[in-house]
GROMACS .gro file of C-alpha atoms in nm:
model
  283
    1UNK     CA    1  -0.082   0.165   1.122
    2UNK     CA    2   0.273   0.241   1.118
    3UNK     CA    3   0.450   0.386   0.851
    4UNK     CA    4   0.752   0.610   0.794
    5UNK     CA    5   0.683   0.814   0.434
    6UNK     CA    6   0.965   0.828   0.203
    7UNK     CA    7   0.841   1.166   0.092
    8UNK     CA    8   0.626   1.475   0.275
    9UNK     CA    9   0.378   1.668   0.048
   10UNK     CA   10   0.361   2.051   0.163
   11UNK     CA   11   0.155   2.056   0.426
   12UNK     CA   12  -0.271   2.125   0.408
   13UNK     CA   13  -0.420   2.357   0.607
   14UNK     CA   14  -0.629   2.178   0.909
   15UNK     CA   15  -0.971   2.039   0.833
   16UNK     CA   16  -1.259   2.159   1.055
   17UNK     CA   17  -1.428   1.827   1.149
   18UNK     CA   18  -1.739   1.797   1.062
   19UNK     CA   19  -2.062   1.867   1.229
   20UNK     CA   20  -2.195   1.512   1.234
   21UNK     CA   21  -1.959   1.225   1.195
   22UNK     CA   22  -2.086   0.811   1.079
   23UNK     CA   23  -1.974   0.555   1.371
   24UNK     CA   24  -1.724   0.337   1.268
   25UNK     CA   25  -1.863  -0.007   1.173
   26UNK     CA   26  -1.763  -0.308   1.433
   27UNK     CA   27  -1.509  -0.479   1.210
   28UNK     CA   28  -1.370  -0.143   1.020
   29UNK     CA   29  -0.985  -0.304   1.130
   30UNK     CA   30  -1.078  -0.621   0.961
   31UNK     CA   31  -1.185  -0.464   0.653
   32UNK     CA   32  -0.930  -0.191   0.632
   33UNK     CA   33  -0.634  -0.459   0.699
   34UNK     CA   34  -0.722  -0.689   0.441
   35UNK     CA   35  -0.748  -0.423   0.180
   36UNK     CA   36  -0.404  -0.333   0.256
   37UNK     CA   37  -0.246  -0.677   0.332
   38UNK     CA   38  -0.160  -0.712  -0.021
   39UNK     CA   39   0.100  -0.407   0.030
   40UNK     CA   40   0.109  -0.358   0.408
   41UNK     CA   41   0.470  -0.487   0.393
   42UNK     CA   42   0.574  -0.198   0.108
   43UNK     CA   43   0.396   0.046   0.306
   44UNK     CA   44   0.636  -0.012   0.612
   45UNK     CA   45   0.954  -0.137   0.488
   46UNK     CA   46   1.116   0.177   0.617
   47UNK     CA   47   1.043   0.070   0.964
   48UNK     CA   48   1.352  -0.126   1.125
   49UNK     CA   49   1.167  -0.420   1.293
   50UNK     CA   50   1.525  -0.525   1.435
   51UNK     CA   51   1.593  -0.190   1.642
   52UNK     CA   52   1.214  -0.172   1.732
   53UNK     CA   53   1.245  -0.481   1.877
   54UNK     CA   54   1.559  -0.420   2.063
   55UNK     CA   55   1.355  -0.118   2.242
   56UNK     CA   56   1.040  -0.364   2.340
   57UNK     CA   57   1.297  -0.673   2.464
   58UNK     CA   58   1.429  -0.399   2.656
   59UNK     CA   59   1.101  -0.312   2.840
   60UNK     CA   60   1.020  -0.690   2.889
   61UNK     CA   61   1.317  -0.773   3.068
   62UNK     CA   62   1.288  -0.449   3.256
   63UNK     CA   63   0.996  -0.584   3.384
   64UNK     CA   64   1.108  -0.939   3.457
   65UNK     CA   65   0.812  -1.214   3.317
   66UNK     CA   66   0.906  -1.582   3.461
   67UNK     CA   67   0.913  -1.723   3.155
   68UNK     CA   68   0.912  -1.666   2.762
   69UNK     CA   69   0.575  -1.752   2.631
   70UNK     CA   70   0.489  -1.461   2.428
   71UNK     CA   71   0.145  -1.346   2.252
   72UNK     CA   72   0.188  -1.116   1.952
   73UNK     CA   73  -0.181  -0.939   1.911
   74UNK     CA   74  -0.233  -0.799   1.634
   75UNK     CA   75   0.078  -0.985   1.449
   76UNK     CA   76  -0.003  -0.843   1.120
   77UNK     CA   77   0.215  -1.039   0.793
   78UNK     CA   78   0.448  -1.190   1.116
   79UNK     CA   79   0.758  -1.006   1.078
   80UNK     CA   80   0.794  -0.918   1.446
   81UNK     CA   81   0.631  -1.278   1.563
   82UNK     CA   82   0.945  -1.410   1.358
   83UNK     CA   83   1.230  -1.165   1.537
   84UNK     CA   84   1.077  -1.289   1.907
   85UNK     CA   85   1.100  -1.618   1.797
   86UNK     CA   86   1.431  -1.585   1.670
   87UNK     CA   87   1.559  -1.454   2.004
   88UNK     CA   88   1.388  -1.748   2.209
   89UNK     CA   89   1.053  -1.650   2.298
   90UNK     CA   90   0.773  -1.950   2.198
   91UNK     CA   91   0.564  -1.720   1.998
   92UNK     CA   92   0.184  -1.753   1.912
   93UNK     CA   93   0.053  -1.480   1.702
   94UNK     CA   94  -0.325  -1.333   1.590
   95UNK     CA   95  -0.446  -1.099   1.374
   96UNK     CA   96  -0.775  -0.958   1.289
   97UNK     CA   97  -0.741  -0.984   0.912
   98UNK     CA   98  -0.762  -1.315   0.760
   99UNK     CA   99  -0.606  -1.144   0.497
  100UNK     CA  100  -0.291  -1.100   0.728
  101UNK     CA  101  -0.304  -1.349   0.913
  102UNK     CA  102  -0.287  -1.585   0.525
  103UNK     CA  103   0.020  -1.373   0.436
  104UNK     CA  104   0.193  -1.462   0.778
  105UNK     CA  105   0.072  -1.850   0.760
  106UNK     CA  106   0.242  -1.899   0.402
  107UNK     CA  107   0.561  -1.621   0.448
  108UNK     CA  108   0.649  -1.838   0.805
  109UNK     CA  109   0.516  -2.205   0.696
  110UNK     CA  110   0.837  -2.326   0.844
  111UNK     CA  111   0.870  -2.115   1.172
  112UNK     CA  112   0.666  -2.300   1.382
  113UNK     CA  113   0.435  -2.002   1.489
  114UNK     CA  114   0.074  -2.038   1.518
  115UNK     CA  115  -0.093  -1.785   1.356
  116UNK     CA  116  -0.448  -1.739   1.435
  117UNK     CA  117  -0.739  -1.471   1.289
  118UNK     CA  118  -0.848  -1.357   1.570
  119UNK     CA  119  -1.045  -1.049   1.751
  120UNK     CA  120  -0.834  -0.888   2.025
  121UNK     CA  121  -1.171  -0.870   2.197
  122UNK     CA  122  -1.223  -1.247   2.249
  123UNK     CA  123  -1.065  -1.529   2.506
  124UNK     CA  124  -0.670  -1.557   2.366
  125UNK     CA  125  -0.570  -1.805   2.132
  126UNK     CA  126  -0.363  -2.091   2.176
  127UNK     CA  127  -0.181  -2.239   2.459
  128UNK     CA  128  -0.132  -1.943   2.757
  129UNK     CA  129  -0.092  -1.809   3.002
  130UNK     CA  130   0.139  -1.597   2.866
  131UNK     CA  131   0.452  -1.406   3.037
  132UNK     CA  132   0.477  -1.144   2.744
  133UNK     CA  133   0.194  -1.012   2.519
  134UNK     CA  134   0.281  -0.723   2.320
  135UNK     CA  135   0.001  -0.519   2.134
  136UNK     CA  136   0.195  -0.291   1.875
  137UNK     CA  137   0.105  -0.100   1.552
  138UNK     CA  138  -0.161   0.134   1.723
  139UNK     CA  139  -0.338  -0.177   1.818
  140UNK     CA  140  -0.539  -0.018   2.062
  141UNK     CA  141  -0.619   0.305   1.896
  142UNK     CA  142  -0.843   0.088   1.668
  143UNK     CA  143  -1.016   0.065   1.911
  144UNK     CA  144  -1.215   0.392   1.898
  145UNK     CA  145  -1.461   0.291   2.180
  146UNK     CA  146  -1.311   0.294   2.520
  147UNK     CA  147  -1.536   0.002   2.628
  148UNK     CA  148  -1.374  -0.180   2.356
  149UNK     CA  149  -1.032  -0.092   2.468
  150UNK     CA  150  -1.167  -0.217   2.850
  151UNK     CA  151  -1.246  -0.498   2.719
  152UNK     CA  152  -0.979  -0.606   2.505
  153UNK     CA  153  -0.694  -0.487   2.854
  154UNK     CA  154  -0.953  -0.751   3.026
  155UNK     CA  155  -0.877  -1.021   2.771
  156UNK     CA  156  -0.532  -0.984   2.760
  157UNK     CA  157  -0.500  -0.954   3.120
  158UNK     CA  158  -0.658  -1.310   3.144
  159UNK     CA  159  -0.436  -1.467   2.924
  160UNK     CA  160  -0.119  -1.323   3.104
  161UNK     CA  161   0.059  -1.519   3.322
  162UNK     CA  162   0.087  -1.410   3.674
  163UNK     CA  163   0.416  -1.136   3.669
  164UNK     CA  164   0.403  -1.129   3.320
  165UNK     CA  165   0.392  -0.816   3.133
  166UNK     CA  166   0.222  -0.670   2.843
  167UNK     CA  167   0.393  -0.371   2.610
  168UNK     CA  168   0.187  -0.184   2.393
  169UNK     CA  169   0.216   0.179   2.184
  170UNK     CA  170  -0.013   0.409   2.075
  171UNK     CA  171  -0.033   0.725   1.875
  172UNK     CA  172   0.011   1.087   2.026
  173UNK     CA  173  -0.176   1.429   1.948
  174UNK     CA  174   0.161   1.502   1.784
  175UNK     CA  175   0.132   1.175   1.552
  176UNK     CA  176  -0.198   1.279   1.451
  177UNK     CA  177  -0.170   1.621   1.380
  178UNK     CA  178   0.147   1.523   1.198
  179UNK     CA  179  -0.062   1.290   0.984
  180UNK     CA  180  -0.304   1.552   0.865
  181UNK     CA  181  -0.016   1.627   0.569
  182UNK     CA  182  -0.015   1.440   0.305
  183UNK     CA  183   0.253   1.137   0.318
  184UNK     CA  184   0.339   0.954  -0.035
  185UNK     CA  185   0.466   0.629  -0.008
  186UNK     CA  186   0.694   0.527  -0.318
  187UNK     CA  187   0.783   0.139  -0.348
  188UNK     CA  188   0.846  -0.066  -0.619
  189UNK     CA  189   0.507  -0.079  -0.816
  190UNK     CA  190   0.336   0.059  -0.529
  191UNK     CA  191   0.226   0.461  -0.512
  192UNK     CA  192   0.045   0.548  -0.213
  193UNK     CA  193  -0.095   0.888  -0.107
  194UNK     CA  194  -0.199   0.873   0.284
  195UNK     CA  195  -0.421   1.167   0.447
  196UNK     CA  196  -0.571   1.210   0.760
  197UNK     CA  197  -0.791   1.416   0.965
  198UNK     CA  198  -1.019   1.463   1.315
  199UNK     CA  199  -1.293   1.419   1.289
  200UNK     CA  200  -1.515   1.567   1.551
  201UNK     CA  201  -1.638   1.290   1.787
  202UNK     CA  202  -1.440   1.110   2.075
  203UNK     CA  203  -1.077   1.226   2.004
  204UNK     CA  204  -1.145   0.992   1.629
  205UNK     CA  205  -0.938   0.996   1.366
  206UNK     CA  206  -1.012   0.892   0.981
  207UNK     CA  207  -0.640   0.815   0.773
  208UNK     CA  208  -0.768   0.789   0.410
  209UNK     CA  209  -0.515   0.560   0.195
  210UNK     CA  210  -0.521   0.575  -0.212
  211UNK     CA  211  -0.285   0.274  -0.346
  212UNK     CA  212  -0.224   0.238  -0.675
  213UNK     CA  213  -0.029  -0.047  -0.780
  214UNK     CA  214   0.092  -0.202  -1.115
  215UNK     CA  215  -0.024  -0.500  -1.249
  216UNK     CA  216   0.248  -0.738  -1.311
  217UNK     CA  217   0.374  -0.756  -1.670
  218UNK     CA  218   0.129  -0.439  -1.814
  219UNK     CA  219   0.078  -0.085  -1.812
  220UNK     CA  220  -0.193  -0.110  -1.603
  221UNK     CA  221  -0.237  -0.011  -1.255
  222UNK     CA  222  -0.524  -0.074  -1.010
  223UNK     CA  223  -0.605   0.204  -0.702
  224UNK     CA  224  -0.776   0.087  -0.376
  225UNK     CA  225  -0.887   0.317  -0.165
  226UNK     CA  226  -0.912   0.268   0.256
  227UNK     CA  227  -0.974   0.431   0.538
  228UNK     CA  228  -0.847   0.322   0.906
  229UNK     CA  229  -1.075   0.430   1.186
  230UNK     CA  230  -0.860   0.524   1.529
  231UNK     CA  231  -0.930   0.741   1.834
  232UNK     CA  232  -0.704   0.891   2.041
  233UNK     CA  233  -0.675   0.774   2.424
  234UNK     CA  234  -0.507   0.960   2.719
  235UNK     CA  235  -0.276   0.818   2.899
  236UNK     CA  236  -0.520   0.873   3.217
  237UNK     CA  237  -0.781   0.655   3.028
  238UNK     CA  238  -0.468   0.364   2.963
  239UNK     CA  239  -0.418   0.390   3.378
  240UNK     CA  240  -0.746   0.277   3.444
  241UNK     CA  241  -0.885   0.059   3.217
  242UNK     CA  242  -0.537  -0.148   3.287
  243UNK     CA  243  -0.621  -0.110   3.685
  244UNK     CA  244  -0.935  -0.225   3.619
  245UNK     CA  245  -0.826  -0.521   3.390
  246UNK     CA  246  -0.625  -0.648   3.704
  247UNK     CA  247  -0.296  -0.450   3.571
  248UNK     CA  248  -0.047  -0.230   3.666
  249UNK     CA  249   0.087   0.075   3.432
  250UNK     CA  250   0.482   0.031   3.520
  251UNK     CA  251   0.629   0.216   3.180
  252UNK     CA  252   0.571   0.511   2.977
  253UNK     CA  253   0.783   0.588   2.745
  254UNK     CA  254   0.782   0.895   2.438
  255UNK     CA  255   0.890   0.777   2.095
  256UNK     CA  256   1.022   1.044   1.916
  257UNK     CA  257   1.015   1.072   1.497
  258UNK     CA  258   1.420   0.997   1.515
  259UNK     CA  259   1.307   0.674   1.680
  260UNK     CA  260   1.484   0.774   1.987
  261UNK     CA  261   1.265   0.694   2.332
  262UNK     CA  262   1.232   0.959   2.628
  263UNK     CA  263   1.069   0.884   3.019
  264UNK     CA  264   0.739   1.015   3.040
  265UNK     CA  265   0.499   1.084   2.731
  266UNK     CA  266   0.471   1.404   2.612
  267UNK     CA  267   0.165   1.451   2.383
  268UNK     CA  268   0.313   1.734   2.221
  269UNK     CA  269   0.663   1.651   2.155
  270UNK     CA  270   0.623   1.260   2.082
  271UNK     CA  271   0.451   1.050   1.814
  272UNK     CA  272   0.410   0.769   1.973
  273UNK     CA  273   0.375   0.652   2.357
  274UNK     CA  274   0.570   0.325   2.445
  275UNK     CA  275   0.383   0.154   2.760
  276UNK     CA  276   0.454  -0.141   3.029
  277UNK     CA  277   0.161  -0.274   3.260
  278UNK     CA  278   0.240  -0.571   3.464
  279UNK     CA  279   0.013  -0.850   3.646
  280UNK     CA  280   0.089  -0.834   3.978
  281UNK     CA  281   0.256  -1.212   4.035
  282UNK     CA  282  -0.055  -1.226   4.307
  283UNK     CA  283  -0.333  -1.239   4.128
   0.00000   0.00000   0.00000
C-alpha cells in the first residue's frame, strides 16, 4: 500500500519478531483491500498520481513497446487506469478486491475501461497481448511467497506483447523499517493510525491499520481494523524469476521519500525500487 502520512508519531523502539509467526492466508490482499476500499482513496490523497505517472511514462517509452495497449494490475479505485487513458494508452484494468474493483466500475462508468476482479496469479483479463503492463502499489510484495511472485512474472509475461514492457515497484528495507513508526493519517472524517513490524519468517512484514471514521450526520464513529501481509524481495530474486518468466530486468531505479528517482536501488537509502523488464521482441 502506498501512502504518504500527513503526520509522524515519535518513533517506537523496534519489535523483536516473534518466535513463531501464522502464514498468511491465500487471499489476505483480497480481504485486506476490501476492508480499506471504503477509504483507500483518503488514505493516499497525498500521493500525486499525475507526477507518478510522468516518472512510469518515462520508463515505458524508455523502453520502446510497439504499441499502447496497456494492463493496469492491481488497478485499485482506477485513478491511475484513468491518467493512462487520458494520455492515449487503451487501458484494461484488474484488481483483486471486488471491493475496488466496484469503486473503480461506478467512479469511471463513463471512461470506457474494463475493470475486472481479478487474481494477478491467473491468465490476464481482457483483450491482450499487451505492450505495457504496469504492477504498482507494492503489488508484488503481496506476494509473500516467492513461488507466487514466479508465478504471477509468468502470467504477466504471457500476456505481454512481444517488446513490450512491464514496470513495477516495490518496497525497500528502508520503507519498511521506516514503517515500523507510527504514521496517522488525518482526512476529512477519516483518523487512521498505521503500524508495522517484521515479523520473523521470509523477509515478512505485518502493517496493522486502525480506521476510525464518522458516520455521516452523527457523533458516531466506526473503527476497522486491518492488517496487510507483504514480504520483502531482493532485487537478485526480481532478476530471476523475470529471466525465468521469459523477461529481461532493463531498469532499476531508487525512489527516494522526496519522490525524486536515482540509477541503481539502494536498499538503504531508498523507499521504494522503480523496475523495467522487457520481452525480448523474439519470443
Amino acid at each position: 500500500m502506498t501512502t504518504t502520512p500527513a503526520d509522524h508519531a515519535t518513533p517506537t523502539p523496534t519489535p523483536t519478531p516473534s518466535p513463531v509467526d501464522q502464514a498468511a492466508p491465500a487471499d489476505h490482499a483480497a480481504v485486506a483491500y476490501d476492508a480499506t476500499a471504503p477509504f483507500y482513496d483518503s488514505l493516499t490523497r497525498h500521493d500525486n498520481y499525475d507526477v507518478f505517472a510522468d516518472l512510469l511514462e518515462g520508463l515505458i517509452k524508455q523502453a520502446g513497446p510497439a504499441g499502447t495497449r496497456l494492463l493496469d494490475a492491481g488497478c485499485g479505485t482506477g485513478r491511475s487506469s484513468v491518467l493512462f487513458a487520458g494520455r492515449g494508452y487503451r487501458v484494461t484494468g484488474f484488481d483483486i478486491s471486488a471491493s475496488m474493483i466496484g469503486i473503480a466500475r461506478t467512479r469511471h462508468a463513463d471512461s470506457g475501461i474494463d475493470f475486472h476482479v481479478h487474481d494477478i496469479r491467473r491468465p490476464a483479463p481482457g483483450e491482450g497481448p499487451y505492450d505495457v503492463v504496469l504492477c504498482m502499489s507494492d503489488i508484488v510484495n503481496y506476494l509473500v511467497d516467492p513461488a507466487h511472485l514466479a508465478e504471477a512474472f509468468a502470467r504477466l509475461s504471457a500476456a505481454m506483447a512481444p517488446g513490450g514492457v512491464l514496470v513495477f515497484d516495490a518496497n525497500t528495507a528502508l520503507g519498511y523499517d521506516l514503517m515500523r513508526e507510527p504514521h496517522i493519517v488525518r482526512d476529512d472524517g477519516l483518523f487512521a493510525v498505521l503500524t508495522g513490524k517484521h515479523l520473523a519468517s521470509g523477509g515478512r512484514y505485518q502493517l496493522t491499520m486502525d480506521a476510525f471514521r464518522a458516520e455521516a450526520g452523527t457523533d458516531h464513529w466506526t473503527r476497522s481494523t486491518v492488517e496487510h501481509h507483504q514480504a520483502h524481495h531482493s532485487q537478485d530474486r526480481f532478476a530471476t524469476l523475470l529471466e525465468a518468466a521469459g523477461l529481461r530486468l532493463t531498469a532499476r531505479h531508487g525512489l527516494h521519500i522526496s519522490g525524486s528517482l536515482s540509477d541503481g536501488v539502494d536498499e538503504s537509502a531508498h523507499t521504494k525500487g522503480l523496475y523495467a523488464a522487457v520481452k525480448p521482441p523474439t519470443a
